[in-house]
Amino acid sequence: MSEINRAIKGTNDVLPKDSHKIQFLEKTMLETARLFGFREIRVPVFEHTEVFSRNVGDTTDVVQKEMYTFLDKGGRSITLRPELTAGVVRSSIEHGLIYDALPQKVCYIGGCYRYEKPQAGRLREFHQFGIECLGAASPSADAEVISVAHQILNKIGIEKISLQINSIGCPECRKDYQAALKDYFEKNIDKLCDTCKDRLTRNPMRILDCKSPVCSKLAENAPKVIDYLCDDCKKHFEGVKAHLDSAGLKYTVNPQIVRGLDYYTRTVFEFISGDIGAQSTVCGGGRYDALVEQMGGNPTPALGFGMGIERLLLLIENSNTPLPKDKTCDLYIAPMGEKASIKATEIANKIRFDGFEVQTDLCGRGLKAQMKYADKINAKFTLVLGDNELDTNTAEIKDMTTGTKTGTSLDKINDTLLSLVLNSALENVTDSIIE
Ligand code: ATP
Ligand code: MG
């Protein structure tokens, strides 16, 4: 197959046989977030480049190496969003959300674009679910945001995942810390990778996030930001821990967690799994108290997280976490002949209106071939519609699992089907209880 007939490196097609899994994840995410009061926001896939370059941070990997940036036909510099927080904050300021009743709680699902080296759990187009809580400074907000991610992972059935938290302080307490960090790494400058040598002058905290083995080994013994927190930041972090304890969430304080984007302040956190190899962070987030003001809004403390949907799916697969099975066709109507086919269209549409998945012949096939198809799509029930059925206005609905046939008037197929579907669902429940 030639290159142009293949999907672009680092992108994924979701095929019909798999889409129910993603739909289940997204439904669980949106519904769970809603229980905490987070409503969905949708923002464009591209923004002015500055929305990201200024706010995600020009010393971050995302901005330095990973952005898809291009000039549009009007000569503007446009970037495909590498994450959604910056766009969501841009939108919240533009539409005055941050001047309305606070906190504003929003959530999103959308594609993100990063020019990275594709590998398991690392794509160039991937999708994030995320939430942002704008206008809340109290530690209870940090615990609530973390709880949303925790409940989502829990409801999906992820068992082995650890919550790791840290505080990276505010710009005030970070001054002393940056100086101590610079001092430490300067002593080890020869061992640093080339990118980190540059980071040392521009933003030494980025070195702590470097994935090269030598730099991360050095980072292990670097001064810890948590030892440099000012009294207010210390108090805030203690508050977050107290609220997490009260919510019953288990966590580890990990001083290595600094997050890859520049806008974070105070609390940062990650949900990390041992089941997905190197790309082990499924969800990451934190507080970004200065971002809204930096982007032109009134000072508004805020925080949120992003959860990688493909990475979550990888974790689900690697850990054999069971997901609900896809629904199959409720009823296949097999018409024999033109007249029956016209009647089948009428009946099928009526029953679909009542919420059943109904399929019928679209290929002019004979009965045998139609039954083969019904079998292939795992239809739960079938109904043959021939001259006899049309004359008597009755037909039989066949249960494809048990072979049992139930007679019905053609006008009452939806009622008959409803009771059959309910009965078989009830039997399945009873069977699973007995098992
Ligand atoms: P990493 O350290 O793995 O590069 P990150 O710090 O760049 O992650 P964030 O920007 O915080 O990640 O994004 C939040 C989440 O989005 C990550 O925890 C991960 O689940 C997911 N994610 C980030 N980059 C990718 C990618 N290239 N492919 C798939 N998922 C990704
Ligand atoms: Mg990254």
PDB file of C-alpha atoms and ligand atoms in Angstrom, residues 61-62 66 114 116 122 126 209 211 260-261 311, ligand 2:
ATOM      1  CA  ASP A  61       8.889  20.379  25.180  1.00  0.00           C
ATOM      2  CA  VAL A  62       5.363  20.925  23.953  1.00  0.00           C
ATOM      3  CA  GLU A  66       5.927  19.314  19.546  1.00  0.00           C
ATOM      4  CA  ARG A 114       1.809  16.894  19.264  1.00  0.00           C
ATOM      5  CA  GLU A 116       6.258  13.390  19.132  1.00  0.00           C
ATOM      6  CA  ARG A 122       2.310   8.227  22.604  1.00  0.00           C
ATOM      7  CA  PHE A 126      -4.581  11.753  20.711  1.00  0.00           C
ATOM      8  CA  ASP A 209      10.811  16.459  33.846  1.00  0.00           C
ATOM      9  CA  LYS A 211      12.975  11.644  30.254  1.00  0.00           C
ATOM     10  CA  GLY A 260       5.556  19.394  31.818  1.00  0.00           C
ATOM     11  CA  LEU A 261       3.737  22.700  31.291  1.00  0.00           C
ATOM     12  CA  ARG A 311      -3.465   5.810  27.113  1.00  0.00           C
TER      13      ARG A 311
HETATM   14 MG    MG B   2       4.716  15.063  26.818  1.00  0.00          MG
END
